[in-house]
PDB file of C-alpha atoms in Angstrom:
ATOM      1  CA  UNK A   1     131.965 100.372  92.638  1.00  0.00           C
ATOM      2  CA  UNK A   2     128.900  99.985  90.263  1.00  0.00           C
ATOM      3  CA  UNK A   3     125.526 102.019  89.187  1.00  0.00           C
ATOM      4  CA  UNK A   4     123.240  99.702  89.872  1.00  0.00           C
ATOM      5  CA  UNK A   5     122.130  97.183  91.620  1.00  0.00           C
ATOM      6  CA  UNK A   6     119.825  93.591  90.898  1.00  0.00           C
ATOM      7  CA  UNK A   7     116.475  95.122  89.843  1.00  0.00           C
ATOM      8  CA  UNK A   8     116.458  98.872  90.829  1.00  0.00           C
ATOM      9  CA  UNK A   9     113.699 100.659  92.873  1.00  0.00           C
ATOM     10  CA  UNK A  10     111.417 102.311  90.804  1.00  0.00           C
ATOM     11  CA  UNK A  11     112.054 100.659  87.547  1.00  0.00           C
ATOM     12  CA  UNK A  12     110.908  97.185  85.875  1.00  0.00           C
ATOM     13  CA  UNK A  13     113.126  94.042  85.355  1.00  0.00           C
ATOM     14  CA  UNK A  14     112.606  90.665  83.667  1.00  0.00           C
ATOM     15  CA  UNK A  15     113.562  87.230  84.369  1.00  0.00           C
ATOM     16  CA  UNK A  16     113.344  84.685  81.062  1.00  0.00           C
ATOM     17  CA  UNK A  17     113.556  81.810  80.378  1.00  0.00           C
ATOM     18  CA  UNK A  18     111.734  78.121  78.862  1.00  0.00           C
ATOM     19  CA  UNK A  19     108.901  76.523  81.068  1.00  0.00           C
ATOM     20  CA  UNK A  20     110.517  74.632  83.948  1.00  0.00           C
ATOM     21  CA  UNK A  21     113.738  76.704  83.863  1.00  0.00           C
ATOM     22  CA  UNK A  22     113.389  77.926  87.082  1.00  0.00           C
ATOM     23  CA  UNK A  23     112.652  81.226  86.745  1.00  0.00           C
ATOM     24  CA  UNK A  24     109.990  80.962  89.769  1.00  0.00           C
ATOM     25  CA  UNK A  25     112.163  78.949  91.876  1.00  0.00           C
ATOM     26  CA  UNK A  26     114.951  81.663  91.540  1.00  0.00           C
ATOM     27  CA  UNK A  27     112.643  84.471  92.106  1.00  0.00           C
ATOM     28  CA  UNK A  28     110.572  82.734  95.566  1.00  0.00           C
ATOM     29  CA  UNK A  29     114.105  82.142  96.762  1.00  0.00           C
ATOM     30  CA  UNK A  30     115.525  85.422  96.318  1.00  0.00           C
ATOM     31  CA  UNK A  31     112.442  87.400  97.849  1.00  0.00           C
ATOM     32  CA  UNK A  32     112.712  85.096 100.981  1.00  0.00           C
ATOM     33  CA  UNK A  33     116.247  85.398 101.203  1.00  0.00           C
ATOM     34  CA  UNK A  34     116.202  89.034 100.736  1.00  0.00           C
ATOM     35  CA  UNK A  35     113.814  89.711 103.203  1.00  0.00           C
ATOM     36  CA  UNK A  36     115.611  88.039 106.238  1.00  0.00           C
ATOM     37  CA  UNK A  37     118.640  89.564 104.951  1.00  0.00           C
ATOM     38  CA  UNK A  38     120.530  86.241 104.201  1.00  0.00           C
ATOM     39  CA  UNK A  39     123.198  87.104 101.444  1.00  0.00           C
ATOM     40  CA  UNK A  40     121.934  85.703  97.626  1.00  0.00           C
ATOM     41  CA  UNK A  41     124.546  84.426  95.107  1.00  0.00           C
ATOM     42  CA  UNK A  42     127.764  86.060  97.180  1.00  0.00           C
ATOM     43  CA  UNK A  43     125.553  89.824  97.034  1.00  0.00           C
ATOM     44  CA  UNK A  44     124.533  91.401 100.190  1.00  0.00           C
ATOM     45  CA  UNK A  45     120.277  91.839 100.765  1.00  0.00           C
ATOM     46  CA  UNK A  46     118.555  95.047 102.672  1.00  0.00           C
ATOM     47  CA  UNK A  47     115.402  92.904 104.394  1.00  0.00           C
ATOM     48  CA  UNK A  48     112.727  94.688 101.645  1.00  0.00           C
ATOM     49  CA  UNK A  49     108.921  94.016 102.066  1.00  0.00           C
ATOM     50  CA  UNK A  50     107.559  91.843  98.676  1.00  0.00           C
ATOM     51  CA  UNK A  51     104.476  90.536  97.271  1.00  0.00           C
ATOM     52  CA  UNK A  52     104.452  88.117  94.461  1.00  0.00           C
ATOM     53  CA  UNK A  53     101.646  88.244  91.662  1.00  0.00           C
ATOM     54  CA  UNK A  54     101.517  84.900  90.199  1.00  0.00           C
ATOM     55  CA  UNK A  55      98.825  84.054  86.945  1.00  0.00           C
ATOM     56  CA  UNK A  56     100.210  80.977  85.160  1.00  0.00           C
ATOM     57  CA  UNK A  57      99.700  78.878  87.601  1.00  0.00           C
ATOM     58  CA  UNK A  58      97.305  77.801  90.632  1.00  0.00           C
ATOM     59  CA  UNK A  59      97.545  77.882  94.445  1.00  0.00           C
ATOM     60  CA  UNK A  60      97.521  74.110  94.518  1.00  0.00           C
ATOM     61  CA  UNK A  61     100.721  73.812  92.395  1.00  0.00           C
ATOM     62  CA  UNK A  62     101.965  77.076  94.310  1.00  0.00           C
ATOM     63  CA  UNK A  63     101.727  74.986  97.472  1.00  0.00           C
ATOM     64  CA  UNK A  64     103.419  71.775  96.073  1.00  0.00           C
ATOM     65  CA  UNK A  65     106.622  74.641  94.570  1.00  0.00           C
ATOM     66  CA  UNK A  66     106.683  76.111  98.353  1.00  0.00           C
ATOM     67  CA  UNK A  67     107.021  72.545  99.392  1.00  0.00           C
ATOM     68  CA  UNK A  68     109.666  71.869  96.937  1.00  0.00           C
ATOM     69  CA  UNK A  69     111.580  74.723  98.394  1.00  0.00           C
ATOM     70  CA  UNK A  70     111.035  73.940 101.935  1.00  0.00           C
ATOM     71  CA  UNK A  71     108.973  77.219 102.535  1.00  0.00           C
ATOM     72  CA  UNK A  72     105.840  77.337 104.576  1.00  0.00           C
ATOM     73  CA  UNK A  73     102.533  77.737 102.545  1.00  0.00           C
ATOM     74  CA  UNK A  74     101.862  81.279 104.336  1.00  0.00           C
ATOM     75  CA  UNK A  75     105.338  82.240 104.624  1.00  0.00           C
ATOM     76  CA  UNK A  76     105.304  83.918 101.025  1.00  0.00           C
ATOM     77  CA  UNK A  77     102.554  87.087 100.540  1.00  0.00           C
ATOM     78  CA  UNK A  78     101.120  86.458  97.321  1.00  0.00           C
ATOM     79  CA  UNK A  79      98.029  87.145  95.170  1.00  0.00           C
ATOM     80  CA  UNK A  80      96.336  85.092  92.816  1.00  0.00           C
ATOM     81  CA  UNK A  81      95.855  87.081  89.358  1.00  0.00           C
ATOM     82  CA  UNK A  82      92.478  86.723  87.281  1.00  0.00           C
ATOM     83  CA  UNK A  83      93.041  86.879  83.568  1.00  0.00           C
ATOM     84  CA  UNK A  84      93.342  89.975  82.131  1.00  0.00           C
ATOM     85  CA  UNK A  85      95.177  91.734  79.742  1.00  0.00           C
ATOM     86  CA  UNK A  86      96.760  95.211  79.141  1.00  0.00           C
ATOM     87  CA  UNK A  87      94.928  97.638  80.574  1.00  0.00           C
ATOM     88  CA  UNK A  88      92.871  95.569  83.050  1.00  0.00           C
ATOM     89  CA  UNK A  89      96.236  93.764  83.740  1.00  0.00           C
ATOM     90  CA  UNK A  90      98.015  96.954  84.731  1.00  0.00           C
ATOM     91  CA  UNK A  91      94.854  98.086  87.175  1.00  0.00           C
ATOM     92  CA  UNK A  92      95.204  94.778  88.886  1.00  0.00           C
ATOM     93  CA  UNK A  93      98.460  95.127  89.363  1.00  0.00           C
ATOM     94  CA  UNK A  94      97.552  98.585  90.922  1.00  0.00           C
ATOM     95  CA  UNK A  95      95.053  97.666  93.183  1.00  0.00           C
ATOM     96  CA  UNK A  96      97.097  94.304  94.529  1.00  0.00           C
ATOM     97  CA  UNK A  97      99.844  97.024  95.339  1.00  0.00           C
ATOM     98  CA  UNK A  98      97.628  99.844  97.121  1.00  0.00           C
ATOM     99  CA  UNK A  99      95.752  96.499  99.689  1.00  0.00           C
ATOM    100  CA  UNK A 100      99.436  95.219 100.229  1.00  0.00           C
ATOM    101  CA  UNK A 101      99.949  95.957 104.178  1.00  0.00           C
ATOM    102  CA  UNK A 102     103.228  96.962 104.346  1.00  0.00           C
ATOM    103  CA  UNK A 103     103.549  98.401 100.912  1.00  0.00           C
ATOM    104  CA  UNK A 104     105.915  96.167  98.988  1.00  0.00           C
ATOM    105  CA  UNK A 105     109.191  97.336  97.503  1.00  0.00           C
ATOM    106  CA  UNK A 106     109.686  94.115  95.321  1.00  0.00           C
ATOM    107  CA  UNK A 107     106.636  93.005  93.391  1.00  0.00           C
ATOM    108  CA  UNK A 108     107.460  90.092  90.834  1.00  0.00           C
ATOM    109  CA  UNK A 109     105.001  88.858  88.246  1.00  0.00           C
ATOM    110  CA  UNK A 110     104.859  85.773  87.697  1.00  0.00           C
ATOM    111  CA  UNK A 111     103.998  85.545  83.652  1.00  0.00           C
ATOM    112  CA  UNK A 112     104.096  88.821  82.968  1.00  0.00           C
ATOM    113  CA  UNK A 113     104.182  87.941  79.232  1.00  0.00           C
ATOM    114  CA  UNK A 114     100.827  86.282  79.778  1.00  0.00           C
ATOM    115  CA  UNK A 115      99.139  89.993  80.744  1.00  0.00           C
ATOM    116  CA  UNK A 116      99.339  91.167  77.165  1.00  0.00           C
ATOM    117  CA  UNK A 117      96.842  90.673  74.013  1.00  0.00           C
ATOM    118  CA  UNK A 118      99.854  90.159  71.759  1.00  0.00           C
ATOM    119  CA  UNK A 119     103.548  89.602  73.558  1.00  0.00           C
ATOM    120  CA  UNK A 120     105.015  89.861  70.038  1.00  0.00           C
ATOM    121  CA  UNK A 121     103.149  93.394  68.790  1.00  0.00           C
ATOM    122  CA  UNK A 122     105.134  96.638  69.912  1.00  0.00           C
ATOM    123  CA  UNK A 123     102.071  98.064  69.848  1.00  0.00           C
ATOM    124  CA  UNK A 124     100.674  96.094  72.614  1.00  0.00           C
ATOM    125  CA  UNK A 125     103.785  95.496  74.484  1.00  0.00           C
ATOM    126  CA  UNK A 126     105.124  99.156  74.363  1.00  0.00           C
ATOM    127  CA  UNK A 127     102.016 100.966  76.099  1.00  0.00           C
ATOM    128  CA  UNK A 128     101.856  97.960  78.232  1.00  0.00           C
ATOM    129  CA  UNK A 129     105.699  98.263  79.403  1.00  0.00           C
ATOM    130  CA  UNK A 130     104.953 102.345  79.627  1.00  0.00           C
ATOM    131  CA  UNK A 131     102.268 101.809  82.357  1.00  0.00           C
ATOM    132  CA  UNK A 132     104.421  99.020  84.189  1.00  0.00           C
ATOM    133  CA  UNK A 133     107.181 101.458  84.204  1.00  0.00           C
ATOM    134  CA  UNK A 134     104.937 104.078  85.751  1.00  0.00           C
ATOM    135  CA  UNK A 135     103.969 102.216  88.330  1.00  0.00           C
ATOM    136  CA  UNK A 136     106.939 101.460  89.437  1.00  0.00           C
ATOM    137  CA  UNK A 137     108.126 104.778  89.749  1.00  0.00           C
ATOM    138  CA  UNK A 138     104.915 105.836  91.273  1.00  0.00           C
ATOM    139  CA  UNK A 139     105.447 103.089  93.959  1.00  0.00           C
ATOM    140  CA  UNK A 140     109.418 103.422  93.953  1.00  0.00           C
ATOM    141  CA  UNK A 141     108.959  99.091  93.695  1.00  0.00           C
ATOM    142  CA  UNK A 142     111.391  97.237  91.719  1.00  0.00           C
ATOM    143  CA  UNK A 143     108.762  94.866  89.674  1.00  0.00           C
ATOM    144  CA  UNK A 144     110.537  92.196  87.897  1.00  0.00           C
ATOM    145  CA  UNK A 145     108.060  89.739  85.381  1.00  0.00           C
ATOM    146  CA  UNK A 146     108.751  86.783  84.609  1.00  0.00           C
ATOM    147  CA  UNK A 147     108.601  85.595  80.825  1.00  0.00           C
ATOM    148  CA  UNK A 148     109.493  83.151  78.439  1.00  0.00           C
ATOM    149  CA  UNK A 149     112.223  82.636  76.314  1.00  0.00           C
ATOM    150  CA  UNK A 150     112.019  81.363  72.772  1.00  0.00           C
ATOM    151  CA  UNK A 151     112.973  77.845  71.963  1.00  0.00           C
ATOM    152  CA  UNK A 152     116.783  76.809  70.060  1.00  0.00           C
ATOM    153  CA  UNK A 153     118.882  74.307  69.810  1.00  0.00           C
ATOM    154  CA  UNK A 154     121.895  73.546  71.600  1.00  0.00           C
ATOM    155  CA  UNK A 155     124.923  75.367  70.545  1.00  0.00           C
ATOM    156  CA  UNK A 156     122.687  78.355  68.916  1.00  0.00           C
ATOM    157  CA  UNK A 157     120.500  80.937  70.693  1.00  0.00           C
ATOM    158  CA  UNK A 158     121.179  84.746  70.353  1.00  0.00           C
ATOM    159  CA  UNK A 159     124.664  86.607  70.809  1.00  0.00           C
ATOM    160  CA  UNK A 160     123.156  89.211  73.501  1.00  0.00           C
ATOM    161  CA  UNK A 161     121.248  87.368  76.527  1.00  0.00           C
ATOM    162  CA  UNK A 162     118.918  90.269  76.308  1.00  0.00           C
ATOM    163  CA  UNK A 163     117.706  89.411  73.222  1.00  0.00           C
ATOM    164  CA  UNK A 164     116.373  85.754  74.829  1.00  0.00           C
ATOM    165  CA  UNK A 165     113.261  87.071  76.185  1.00  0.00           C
ATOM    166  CA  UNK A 166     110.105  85.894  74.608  1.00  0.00           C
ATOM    167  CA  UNK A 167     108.354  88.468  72.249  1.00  0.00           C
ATOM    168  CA  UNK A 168     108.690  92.075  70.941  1.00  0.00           C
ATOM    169  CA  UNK A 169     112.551  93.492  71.929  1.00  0.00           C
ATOM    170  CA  UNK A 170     110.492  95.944  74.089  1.00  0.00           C
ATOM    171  CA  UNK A 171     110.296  93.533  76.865  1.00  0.00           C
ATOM    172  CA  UNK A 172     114.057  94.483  76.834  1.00  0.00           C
ATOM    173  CA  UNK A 173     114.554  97.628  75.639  1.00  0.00           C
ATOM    174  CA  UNK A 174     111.774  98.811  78.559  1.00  0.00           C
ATOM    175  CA  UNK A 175     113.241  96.913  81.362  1.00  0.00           C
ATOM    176  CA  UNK A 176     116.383  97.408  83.609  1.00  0.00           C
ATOM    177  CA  UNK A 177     117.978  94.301  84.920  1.00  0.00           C
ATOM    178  CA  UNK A 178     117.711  90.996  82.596  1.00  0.00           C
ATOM    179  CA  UNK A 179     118.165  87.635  83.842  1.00  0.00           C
ATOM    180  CA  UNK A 180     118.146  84.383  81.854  1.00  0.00           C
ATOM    181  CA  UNK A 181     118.499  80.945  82.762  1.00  0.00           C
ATOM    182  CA  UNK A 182     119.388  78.747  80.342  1.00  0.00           C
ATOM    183  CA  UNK A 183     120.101  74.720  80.831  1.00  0.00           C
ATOM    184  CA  UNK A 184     123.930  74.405  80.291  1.00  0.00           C
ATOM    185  CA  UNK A 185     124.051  71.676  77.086  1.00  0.00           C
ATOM    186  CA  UNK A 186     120.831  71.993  76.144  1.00  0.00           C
ATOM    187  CA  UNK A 187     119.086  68.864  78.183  1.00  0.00           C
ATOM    188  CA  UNK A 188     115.825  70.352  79.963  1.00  0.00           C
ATOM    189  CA  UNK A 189     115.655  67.105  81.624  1.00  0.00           C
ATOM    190  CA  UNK A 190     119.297  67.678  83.566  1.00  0.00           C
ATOM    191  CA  UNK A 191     119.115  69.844  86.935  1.00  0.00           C
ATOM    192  CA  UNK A 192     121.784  72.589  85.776  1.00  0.00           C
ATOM    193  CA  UNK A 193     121.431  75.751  84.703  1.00  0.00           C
ATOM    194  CA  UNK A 194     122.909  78.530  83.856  1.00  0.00           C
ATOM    195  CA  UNK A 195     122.021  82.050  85.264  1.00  0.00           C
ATOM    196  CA  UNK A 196     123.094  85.225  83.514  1.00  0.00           C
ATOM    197  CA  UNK A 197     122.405  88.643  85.424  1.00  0.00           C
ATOM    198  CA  UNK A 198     122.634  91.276  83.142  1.00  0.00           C
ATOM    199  CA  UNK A 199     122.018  95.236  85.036  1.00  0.00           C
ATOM    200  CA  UNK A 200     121.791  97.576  82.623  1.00  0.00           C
ATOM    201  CA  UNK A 201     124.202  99.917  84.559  1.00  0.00           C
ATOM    202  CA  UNK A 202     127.063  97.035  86.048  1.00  0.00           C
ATOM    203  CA  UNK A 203     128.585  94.378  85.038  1.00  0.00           C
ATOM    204  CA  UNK A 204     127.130  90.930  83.919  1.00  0.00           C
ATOM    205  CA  UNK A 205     127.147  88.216  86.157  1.00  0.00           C
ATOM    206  CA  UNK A 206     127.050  84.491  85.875  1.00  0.00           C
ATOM    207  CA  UNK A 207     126.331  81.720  87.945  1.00  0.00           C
ATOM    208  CA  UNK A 208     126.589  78.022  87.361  1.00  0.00           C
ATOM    209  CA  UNK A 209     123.849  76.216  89.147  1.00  0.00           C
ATOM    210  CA  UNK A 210     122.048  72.593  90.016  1.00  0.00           C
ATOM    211  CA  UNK A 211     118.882  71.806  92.077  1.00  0.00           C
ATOM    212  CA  UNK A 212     120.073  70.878  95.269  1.00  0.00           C
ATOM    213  CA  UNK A 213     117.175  70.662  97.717  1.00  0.00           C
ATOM    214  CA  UNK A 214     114.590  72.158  95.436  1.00  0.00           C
ATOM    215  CA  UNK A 215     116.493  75.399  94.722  1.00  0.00           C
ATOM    216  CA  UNK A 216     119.114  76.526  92.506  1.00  0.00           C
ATOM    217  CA  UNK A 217     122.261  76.811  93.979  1.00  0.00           C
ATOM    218  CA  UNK A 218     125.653  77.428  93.312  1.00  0.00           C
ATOM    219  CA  UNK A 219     127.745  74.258  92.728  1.00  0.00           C
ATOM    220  CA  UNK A 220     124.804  72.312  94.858  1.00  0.00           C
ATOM    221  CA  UNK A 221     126.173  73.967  98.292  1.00  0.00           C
ATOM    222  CA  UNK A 222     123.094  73.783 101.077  1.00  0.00           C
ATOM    223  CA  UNK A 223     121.379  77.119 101.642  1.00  0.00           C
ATOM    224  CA  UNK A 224     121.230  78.691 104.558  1.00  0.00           C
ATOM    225  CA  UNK A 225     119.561  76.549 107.215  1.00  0.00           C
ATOM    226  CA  UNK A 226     117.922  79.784 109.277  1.00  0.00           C
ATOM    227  CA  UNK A 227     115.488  79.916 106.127  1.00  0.00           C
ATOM    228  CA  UNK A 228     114.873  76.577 105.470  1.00  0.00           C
ATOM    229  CA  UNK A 229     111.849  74.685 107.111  1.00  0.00           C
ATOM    230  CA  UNK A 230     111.692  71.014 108.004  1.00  0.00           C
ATOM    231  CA  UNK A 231     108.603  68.804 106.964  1.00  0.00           C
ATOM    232  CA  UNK A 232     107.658  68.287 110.226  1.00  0.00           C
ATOM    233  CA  UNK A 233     108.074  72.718 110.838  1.00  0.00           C
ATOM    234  CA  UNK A 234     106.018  72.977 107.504  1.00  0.00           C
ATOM    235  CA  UNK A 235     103.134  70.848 108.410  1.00  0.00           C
ATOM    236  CA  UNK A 236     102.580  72.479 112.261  1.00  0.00           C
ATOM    237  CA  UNK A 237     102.361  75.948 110.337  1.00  0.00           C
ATOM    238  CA  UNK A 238     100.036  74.486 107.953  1.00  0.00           C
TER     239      UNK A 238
END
């Protein structure tokens, strides 16, 4: 009985939030989930093929996160970005689509933010977001970026949650689905947080959540054990 659903085919999305919010840890978790078809936050998942682009950070501390969330090393396809910005950014993105085998139909960026010569200047960000929306629609993939969120104090922050990304309002104004995650009173040392989902065509959702496990799940419940890979399992893949 809605429009839409989490990031549409064919159109970019954006998950924000502070370093060490989790914004990677909810992403890696939802493309695994997704693709084995194991329901994510109470909403049904169609199995879709997905290749993460990650820049801001390495493949040793990618290996030590997959760890944390009891995936194996291999188990996630994913390719290492070079720095670049704006244009160059956009062809990589291009190219890592077109020598994906099967071609994805979720492609998140990991620091999207990081792609652009100026994340603040709507002259930078708007011909960027114009070419990421393009290729989206030329590759009916849902891309969703991830990106920062600017820093406040407990108790303030902004009245709309899409106005918490990092940068120029066109991340935003560009983008389809929005999600934030926020930490609840303010402590980025505590393991809750908040998750807004905001589609730009249904309702808002939001979820209260704590690392349980390495992941971010609903009141701390386990996840589902057909996903999740002992130590022992992890190091006989490896």
């Amino acid at each position: 009985d809605q429009f839409d659903g989490w990031f549409p085919l064919g159109s970019p999305s954006l998950v924000g939030g502070s370093s060490g919010s989790g914004k990677t840890t909810f992403m890696l978790d939802l493309c695994v989930r997704q693709k084995t078809g194991t329901p994510f936050y109470g909403h049904e998942t169609y199995g879709r093929p997905y290749l993460v682009l990650m820049l801001d950070r390495g493949e040793d501390s990618h290996t030590r996160t997959m760890r944390r969330l009891g995936f194996a090393t291999d188990q996630v396809p994913i390719k290492f970005l070079h720095a670049a910005v704006d244009g160059e950014a956009s062809q990589q993105i291009i190219d890592s689509i077109e020598q994906s085998n099967p071609t994805p139909e979720i492609v998140f960026i990991e620091g999207i933010d990081m792609l652009v010569s100026d994340p603040n200047a709507l002259a930078v960000v708007m011909p960027f977001m114009h070419e990421i929306q393009q290729i989206a629609t030329h590759f009916h993939v849902a891309i969703v970026g991830s990106c920062g969120a600017p820093k406040s104090k407990p108790k303030e922050g902004y009245t709309a949650k899409r106005d918490t990304i990092f940068g120029s309002a066109v991340w935003s104004r560009m983008s389809e689905t929005i999600v934030t995650l926020q930490y609840p009173e303010g402590d980025d040392t505590a393991d809750r947080r908040t998750i807004s989902v905001l589609p730009r065509n249904a309702r808002a959702e939001q979820f209260d959540t704590e690392f349980y496990q390495g992941k971010l799940s609903i009141s701390g419940a386990p996840e589902p054990s057909e996903i999740r890979l002992t130590q022992t399992q992890i190091r006989a893949i490896d």
